[in-house]
mmCIF file of C-alpha atoms in Angstrom:
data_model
loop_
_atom_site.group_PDB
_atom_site.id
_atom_site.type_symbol
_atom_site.label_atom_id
_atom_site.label_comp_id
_atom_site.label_asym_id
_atom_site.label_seq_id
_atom_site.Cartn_x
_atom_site.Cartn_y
_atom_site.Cartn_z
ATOM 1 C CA UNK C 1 120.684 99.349 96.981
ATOM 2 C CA UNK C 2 120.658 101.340 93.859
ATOM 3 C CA UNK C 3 116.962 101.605 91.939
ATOM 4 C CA UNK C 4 116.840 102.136 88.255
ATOM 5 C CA UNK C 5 113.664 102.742 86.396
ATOM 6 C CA UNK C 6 113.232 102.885 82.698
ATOM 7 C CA UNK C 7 111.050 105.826 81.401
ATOM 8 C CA UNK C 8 109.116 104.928 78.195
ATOM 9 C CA UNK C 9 108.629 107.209 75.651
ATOM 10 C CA UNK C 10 106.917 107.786 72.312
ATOM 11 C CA UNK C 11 108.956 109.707 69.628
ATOM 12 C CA UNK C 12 110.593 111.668 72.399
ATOM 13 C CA UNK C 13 107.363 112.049 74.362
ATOM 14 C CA UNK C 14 107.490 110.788 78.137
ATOM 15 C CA UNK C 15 104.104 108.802 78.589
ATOM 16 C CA UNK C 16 101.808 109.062 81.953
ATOM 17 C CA UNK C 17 103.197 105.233 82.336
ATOM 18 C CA UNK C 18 106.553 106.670 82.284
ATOM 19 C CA UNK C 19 105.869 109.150 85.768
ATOM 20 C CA UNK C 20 103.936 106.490 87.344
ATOM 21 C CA UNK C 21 107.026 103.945 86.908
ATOM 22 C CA UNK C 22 109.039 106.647 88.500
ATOM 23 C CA UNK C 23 107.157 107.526 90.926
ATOM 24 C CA UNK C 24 107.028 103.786 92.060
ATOM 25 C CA UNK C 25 110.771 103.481 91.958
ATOM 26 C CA UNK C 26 110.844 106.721 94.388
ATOM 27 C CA UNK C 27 108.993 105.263 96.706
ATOM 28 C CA UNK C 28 111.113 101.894 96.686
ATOM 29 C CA UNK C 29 114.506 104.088 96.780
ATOM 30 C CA UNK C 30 112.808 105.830 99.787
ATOM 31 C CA UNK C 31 112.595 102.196 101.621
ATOM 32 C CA UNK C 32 116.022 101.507 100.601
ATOM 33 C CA UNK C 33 117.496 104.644 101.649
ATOM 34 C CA UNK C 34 119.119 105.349 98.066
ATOM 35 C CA UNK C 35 117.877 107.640 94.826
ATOM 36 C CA UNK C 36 116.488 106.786 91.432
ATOM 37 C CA UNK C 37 117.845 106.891 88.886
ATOM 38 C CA UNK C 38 115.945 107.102 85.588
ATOM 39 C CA UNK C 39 117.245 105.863 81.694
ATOM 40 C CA UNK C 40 115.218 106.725 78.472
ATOM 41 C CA UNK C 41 116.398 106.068 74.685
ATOM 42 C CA UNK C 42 116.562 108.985 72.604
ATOM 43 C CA UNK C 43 113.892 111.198 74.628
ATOM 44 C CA UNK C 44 113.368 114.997 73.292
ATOM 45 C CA UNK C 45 111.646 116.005 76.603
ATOM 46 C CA UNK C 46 113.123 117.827 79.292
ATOM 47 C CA UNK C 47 114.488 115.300 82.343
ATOM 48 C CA UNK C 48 112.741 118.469 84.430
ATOM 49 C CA UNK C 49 109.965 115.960 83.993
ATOM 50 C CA UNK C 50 111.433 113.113 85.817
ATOM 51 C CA UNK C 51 113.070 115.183 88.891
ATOM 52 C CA UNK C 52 109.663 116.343 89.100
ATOM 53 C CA UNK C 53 108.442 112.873 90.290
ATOM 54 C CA UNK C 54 111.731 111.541 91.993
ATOM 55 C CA UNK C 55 114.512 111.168 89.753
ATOM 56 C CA UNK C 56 117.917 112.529 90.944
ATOM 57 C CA UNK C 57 119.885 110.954 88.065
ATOM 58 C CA UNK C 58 118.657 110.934 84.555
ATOM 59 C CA UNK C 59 121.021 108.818 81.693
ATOM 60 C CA UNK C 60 119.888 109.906 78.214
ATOM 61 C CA UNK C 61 120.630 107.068 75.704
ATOM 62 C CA UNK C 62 121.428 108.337 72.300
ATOM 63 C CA UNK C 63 121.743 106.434 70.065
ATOM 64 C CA UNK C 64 120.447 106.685 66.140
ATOM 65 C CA UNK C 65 120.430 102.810 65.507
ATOM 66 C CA UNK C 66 117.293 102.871 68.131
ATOM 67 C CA UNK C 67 115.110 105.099 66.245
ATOM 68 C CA UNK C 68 113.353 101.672 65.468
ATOM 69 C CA UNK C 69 112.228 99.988 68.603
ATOM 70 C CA UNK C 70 113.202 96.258 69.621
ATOM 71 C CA UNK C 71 113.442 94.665 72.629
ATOM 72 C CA UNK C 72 116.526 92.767 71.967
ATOM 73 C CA UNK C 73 118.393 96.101 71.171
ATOM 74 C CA UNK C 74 116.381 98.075 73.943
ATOM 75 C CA UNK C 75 117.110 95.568 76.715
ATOM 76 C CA UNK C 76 121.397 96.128 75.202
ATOM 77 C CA UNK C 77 121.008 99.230 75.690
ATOM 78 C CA UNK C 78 119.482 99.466 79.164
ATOM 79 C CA UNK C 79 121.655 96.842 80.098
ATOM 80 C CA UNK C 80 124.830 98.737 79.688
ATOM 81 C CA UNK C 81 124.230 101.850 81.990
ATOM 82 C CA UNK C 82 121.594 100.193 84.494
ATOM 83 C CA UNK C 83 123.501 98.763 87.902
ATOM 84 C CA UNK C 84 120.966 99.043 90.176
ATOM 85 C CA UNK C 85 119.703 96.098 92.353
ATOM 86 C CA UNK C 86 116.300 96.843 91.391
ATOM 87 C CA UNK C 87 115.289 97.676 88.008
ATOM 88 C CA UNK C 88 111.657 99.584 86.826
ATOM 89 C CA UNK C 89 109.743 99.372 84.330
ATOM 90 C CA UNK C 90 105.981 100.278 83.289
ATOM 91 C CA UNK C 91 103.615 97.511 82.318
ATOM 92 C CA UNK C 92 103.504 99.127 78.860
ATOM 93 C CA UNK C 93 103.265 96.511 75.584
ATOM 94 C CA UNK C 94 106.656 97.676 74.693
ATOM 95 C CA UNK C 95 108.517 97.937 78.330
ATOM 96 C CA UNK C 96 106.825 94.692 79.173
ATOM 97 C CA UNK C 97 109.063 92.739 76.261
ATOM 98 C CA UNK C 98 112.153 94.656 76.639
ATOM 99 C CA UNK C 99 112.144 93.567 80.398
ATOM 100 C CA UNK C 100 112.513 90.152 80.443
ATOM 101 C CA UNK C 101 114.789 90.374 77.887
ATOM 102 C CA UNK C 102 117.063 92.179 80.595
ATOM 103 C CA UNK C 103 116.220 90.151 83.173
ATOM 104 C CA UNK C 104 117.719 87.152 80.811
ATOM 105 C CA UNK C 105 121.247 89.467 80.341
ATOM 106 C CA UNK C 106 121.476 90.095 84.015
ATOM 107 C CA UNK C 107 120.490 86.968 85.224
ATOM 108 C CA UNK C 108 117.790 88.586 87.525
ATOM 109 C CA UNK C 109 114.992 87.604 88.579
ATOM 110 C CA UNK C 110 111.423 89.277 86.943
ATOM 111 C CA UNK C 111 108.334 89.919 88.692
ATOM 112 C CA UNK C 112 105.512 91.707 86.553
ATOM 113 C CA UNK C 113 102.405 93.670 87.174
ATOM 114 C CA UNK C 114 102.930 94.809 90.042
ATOM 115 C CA UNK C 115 100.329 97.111 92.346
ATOM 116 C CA UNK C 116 102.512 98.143 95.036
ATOM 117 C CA UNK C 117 105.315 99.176 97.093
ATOM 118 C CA UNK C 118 107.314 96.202 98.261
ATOM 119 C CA UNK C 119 106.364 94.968 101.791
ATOM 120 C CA UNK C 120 110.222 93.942 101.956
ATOM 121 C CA UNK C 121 113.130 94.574 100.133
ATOM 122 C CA UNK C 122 115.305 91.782 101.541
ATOM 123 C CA UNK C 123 114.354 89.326 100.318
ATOM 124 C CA UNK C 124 112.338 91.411 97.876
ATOM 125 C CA UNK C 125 108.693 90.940 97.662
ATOM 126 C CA UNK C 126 105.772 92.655 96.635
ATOM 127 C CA UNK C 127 102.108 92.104 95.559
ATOM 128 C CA UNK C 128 101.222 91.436 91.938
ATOM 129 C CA UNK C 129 98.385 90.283 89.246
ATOM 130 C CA UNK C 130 98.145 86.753 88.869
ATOM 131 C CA UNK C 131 95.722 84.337 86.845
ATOM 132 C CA UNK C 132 94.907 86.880 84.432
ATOM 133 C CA UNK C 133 93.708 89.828 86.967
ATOM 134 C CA UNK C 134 91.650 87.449 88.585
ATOM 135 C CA UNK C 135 93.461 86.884 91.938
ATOM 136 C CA UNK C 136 96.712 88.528 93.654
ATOM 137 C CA UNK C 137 100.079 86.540 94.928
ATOM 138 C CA UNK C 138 102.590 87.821 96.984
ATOM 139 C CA UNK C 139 106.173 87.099 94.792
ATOM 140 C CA UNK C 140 109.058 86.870 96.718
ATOM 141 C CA UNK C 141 112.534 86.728 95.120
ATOM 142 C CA UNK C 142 116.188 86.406 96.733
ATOM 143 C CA UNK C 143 118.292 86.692 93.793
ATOM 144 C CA UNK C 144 120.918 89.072 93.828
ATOM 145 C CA UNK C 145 118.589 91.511 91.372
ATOM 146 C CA UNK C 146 115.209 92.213 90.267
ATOM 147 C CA UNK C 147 113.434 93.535 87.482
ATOM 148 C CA UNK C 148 109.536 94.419 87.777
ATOM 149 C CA UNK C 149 107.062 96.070 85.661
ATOM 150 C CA UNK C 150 104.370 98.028 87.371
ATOM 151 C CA UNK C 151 101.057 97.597 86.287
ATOM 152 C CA UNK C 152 99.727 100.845 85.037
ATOM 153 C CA UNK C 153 96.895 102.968 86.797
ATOM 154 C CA UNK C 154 97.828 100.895 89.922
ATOM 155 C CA UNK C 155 100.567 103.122 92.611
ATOM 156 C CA UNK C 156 99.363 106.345 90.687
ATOM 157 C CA UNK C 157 101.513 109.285 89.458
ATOM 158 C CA UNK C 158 102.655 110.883 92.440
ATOM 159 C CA UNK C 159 104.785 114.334 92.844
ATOM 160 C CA UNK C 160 107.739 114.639 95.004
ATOM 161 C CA UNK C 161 110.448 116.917 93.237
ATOM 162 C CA UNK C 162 114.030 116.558 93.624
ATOM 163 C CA UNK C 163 116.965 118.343 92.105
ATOM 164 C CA UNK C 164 118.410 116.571 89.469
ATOM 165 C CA UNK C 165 121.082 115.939 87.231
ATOM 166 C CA UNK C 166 121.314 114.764 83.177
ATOM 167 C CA UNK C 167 124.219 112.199 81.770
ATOM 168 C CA UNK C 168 124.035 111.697 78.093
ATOM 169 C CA UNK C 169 124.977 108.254 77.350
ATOM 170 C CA UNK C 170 125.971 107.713 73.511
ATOM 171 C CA UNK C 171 125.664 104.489 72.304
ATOM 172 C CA UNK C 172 125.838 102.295 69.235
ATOM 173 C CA UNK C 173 123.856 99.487 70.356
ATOM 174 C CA UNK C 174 123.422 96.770 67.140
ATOM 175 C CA UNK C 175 119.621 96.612 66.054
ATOM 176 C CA UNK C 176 119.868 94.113 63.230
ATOM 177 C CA UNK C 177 117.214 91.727 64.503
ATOM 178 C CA UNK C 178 114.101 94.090 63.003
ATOM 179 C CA UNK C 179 113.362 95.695 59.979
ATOM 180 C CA UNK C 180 110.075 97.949 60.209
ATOM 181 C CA UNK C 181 108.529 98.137 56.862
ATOM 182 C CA UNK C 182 105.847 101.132 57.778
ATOM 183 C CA UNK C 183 104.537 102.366 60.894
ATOM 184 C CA UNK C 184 101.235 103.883 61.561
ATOM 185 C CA UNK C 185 100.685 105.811 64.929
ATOM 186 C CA UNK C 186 97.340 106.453 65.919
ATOM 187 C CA UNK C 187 96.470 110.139 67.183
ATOM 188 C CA UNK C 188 93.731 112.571 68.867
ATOM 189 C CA UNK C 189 92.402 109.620 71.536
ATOM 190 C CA UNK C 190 93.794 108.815 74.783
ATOM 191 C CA UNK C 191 95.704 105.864 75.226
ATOM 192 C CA UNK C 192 93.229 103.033 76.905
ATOM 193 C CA UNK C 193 95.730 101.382 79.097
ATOM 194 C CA UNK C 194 96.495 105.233 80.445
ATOM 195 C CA UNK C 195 92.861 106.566 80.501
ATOM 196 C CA UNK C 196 91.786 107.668 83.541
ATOM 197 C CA UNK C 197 87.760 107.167 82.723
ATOM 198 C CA UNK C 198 86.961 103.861 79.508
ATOM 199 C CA UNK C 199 83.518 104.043 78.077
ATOM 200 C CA UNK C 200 83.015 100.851 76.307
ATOM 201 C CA UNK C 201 80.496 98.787 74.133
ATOM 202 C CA UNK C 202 79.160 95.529 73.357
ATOM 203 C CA UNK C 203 77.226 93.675 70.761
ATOM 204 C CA UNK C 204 74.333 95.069 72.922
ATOM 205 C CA UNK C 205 74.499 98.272 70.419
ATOM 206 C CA UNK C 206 73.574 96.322 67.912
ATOM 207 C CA UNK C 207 75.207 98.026 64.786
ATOM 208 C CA UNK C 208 78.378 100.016 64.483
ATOM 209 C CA UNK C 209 76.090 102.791 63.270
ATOM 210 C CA UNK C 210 74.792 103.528 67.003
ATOM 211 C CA UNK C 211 78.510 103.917 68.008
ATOM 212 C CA UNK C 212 78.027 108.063 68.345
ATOM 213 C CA UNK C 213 76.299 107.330 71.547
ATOM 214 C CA UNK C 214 79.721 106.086 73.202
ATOM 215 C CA UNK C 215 81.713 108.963 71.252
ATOM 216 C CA UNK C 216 80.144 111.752 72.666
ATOM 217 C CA UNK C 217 79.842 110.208 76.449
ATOM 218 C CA UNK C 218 83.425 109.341 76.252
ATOM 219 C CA UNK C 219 84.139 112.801 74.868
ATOM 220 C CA UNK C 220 82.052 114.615 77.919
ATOM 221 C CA UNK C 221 83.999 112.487 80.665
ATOM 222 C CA UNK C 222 87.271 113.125 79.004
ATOM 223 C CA UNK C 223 87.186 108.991 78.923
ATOM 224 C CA UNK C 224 89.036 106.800 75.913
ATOM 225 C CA UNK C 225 86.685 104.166 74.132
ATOM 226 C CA UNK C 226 86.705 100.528 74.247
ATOM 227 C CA UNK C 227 85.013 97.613 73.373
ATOM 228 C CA UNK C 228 84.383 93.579 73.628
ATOM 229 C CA UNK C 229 85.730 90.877 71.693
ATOM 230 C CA UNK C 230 82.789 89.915 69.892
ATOM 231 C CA UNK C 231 82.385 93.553 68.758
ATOM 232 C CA UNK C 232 85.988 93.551 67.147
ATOM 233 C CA UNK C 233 85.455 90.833 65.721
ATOM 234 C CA UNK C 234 82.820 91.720 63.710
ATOM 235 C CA UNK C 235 84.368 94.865 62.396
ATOM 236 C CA UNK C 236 82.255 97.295 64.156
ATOM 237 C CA UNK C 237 85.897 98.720 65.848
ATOM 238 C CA UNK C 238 88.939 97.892 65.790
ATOM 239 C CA UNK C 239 91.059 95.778 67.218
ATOM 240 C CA UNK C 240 92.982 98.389 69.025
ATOM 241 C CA UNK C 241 90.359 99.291 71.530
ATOM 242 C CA UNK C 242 89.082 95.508 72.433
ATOM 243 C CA UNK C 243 89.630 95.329 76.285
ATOM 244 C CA UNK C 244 89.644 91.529 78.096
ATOM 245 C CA UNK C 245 91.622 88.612 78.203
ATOM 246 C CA UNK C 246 93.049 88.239 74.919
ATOM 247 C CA UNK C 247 92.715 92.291 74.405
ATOM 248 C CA UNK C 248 93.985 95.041 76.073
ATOM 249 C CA UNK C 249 94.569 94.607 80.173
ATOM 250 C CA UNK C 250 93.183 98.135 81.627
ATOM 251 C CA UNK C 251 92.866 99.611 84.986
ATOM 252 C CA UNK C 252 91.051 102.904 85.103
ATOM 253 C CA UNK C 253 89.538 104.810 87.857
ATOM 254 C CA UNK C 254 86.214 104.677 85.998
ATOM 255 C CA UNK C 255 84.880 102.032 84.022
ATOM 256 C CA UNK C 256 81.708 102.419 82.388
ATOM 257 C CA UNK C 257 80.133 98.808 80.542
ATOM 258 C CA UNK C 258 77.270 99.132 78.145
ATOM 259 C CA UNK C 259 75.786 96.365 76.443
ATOM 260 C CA UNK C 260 78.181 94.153 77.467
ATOM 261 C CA UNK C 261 77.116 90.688 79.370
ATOM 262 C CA UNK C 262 80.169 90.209 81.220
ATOM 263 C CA UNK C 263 82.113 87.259 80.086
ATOM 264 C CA UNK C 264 84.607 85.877 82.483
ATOM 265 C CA UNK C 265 87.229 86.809 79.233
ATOM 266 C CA UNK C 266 86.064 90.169 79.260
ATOM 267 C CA UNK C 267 86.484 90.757 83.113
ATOM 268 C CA UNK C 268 89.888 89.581 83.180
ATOM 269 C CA UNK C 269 90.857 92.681 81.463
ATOM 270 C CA UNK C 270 88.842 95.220 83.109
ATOM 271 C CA UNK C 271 88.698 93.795 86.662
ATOM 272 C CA UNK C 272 90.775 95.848 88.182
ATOM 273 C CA UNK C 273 89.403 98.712 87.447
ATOM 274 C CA UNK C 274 89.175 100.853 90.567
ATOM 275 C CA UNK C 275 85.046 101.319 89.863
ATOM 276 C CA UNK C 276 82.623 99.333 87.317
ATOM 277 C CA UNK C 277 79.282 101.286 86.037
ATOM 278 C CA UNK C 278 76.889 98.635 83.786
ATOM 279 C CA UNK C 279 74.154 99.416 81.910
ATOM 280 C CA UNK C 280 72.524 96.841 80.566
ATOM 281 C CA UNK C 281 68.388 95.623 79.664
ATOM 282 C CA UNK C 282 69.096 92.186 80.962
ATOM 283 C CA UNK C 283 68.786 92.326 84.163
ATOM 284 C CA UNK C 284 71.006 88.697 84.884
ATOM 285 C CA UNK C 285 73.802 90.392 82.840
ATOM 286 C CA UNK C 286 76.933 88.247 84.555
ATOM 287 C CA UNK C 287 78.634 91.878 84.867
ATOM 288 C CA UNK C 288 75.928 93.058 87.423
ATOM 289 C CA UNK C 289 77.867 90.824 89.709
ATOM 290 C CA UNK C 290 81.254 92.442 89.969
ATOM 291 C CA UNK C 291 79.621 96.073 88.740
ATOM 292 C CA UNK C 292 79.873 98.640 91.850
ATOM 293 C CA UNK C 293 76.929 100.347 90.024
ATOM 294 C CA UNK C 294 74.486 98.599 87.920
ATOM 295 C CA UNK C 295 71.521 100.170 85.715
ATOM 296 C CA UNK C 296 69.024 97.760 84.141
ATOM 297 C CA UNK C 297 67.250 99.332 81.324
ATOM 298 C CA UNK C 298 67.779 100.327 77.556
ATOM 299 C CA UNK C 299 71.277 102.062 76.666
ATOM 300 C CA UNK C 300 69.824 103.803 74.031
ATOM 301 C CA UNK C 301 67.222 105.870 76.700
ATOM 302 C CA UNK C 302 70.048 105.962 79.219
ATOM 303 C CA UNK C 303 73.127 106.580 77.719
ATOM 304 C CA UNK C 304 72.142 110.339 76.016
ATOM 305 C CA UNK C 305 70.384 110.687 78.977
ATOM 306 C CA UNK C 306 73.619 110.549 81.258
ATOM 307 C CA UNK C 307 75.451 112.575 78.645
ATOM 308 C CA UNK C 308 72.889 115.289 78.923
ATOM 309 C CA UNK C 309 73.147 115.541 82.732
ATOM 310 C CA UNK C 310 76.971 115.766 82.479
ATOM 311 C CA UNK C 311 76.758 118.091 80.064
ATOM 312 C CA UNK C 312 74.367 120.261 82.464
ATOM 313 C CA UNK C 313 76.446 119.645 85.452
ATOM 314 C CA UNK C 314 79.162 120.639 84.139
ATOM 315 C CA UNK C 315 77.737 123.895 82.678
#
C-alpha cells in the first residue's frame, strides 16, 4: 500500500505544515508496512528536510509553468507521479483546494481535517473535524484510494530520519486557467494556522490604538496575533488575522482570548486549540465556559502585567 504525501511550500520554502503532513504519512506507511514517499513543485530546499521526518523517496516537480499556483494545474501535476493508495496532504488554504481537485482525477475518495493516525487501513478510517470543529466523526472509506488533508497543529511534527533518495520530475503541466495580476506576501510574523502560541483581541480593546498591548505579549511568547470578526470588520486589523468560523480555522498549543465574549462563530475556529487562556471584565463572558483558564478583570491592568512577569521569568 504505497503512501504519498504532498509537501507544501512557499517560494521554495518547506512550511512546518509540510513536516507535520509527512510525518503523518510516516506513521500511516509504518501501519501499512510500506515507505513515503514525498512530491513538492518547484522546491529550492534540500529533500534532507523530508528524510529527516520519514521520507525515503522525494519526486521534485519542475516545472516553470507552476511558478503561479492553481489548483487545477497543481492537482495535474501531482496527479501524474503520485500512485500511492493513500495520498497526504496538509490542511493548508492552498493544499486543501488542490486536493479535492485530485481526488476528482483519481476518482478517490477525500476525507479532510484529519487529527490522527488511522484506526484501520482496510477499509480506511480515521478520526476527523466535523460541524465546523465543533464535534468529531469517525470517516470510513472503501474505495480503492484515498486522499486526506491533515489538520494542522493536530499529529505534531515528529522526527524519525531515514535515508533517502531525490527524483527530479520535469514537467510541463498547462496552467492556463489563472492569470495573477500582483501578489503581495506578507513577512516578519508567524503564520497563525502554524503558530505554536495566538494572542488575540476583541472589540473589548476598544480602539485599534490599544493594540501595542497584544504586540508586545505576542512578541514575549514568541505567539502570532489574531483577532475576532467584529474587530476586522471595523478596520482595527486586518482581515488576515480574524480567527473563527468564517476566518481562519487554528489549532495552537496555546491560545490566549482577550476581550473577546466568545461567540459560538468565534469558537468554531479556535476550539481546538490544545489550551484556552481568557481574560475578560465580564465575568459571564460565554468563553469562560470552554476556557481551561479564565481571568475576570480589566485587560488593560492584566495584560502588561503578564508581559512583565514573562519578561522577568524569562530573564
Amino acid at each position: 500500500m504505497a503512501v504519498f504525501v504532498y509537501a507544501e511550500n512557499i517560494n521554495g520554502v518547506y512550511k512546518k505544515a509540510a513536516f507535520e503532513a509527512v510525518s503523518y504519512a510516516k506513521a500511516v506507511a509504518d501501519q501499512a508496512g510500506d515507505t513515503v514517499t514525498a512530491i513538492s513543485v518547484n522546491p529550492t530546499d534540500s529533500s534532507d528536510l523530508l528524510y529527516k521526518y520519514g521520507a525515503t523517496n522525494v519526486i521534485n516537480i519542475k516545472d516553470e509553468g507552476l511558478k503561479n499556483f492553481s489548483a487545477k494545474a497543481y492537482a495535474q501535476a501531482v496527479s501524474e507521479v503520485a500512485e500511492g493508495n493513500i495520498i497526504v496532504f496538509p490542511h493548508t488554504t492552498d493544499a486543501s483546494s488542490v486536493a479535492p481537485m485530485l481526488a476528482v482525477m483519481k476518482n478517490y475518495s477525500l476525507i479532510t481535517n484529519v487529527l490522527e493516525a488511522p484506526e484501520s487501513l482496510s477499509p480506511f478510517q480515521v478520526k476527523r473535524k466535523a460541524f465546523s470543529g465543533k464535534g468529531f466523526m469517525h470517516a470510513k472509506s472503501e474505495a480503492t484510494g484515498v486522499i486526506i488533508t491533515v489538520s494542522q497543529n493536530a499529529f505534531g511534527v515528529k522526527e524519525n530520519s531515514v535515508a533517502g533518495s531525490e527524483e527530479v520530475k520535469e514537467l510541463a503541466v498547462a496552467n492556463e486557467d489563472t492569470k495573477v495580476i500582483s501578489h503581495e506576501q506578507s513577512s516578519g510574523k508567524l503564520d497563525l494556522k502554524e503558530a505554536e502560541i495566538v494572542v488575540s483581541a476583541g472589540r473589548g480593546l476598544k480602539g485599534p490604538e490599544n493594540w501595542g498591548m497584544v504586540e508586545e505579549l505576542a512578541g514575549v511568547l514568541g505567539a502570532a496575533t489574531a483577532c475576532s470578526k467584529p474587530v476586522s470588520d471595523i478596520g482595527w486589523r486586518g482581515h488576515n488575522e480574524h480567527v473563527g468560523q468564517t476566518g481562519k480555522a487554528i489549532a495552537p498549543n496555546l491560545y490566549i482570548a482577550i476581550g473577546i465574549s466568545g461567540a459560538i462563530q468565534h469558537l468554531a475556529g479556535v476550539n481546538s486549540s490544545k489550551t484556552i487562556v481568557v481574560i475578560n471584565s465580564d465575568a459571564e463572558a460565554p468563553f469562560f465556559k470552554s476556557a481551561d483558564y479564565g481571568v475576570v478583570g480589566d485587560a488593560f491592568q492584566i495584560v502588561p502585567a503578564l508581559t512583565e512577569k514573562i519578561k522577568a521569568i524569562k530573564g
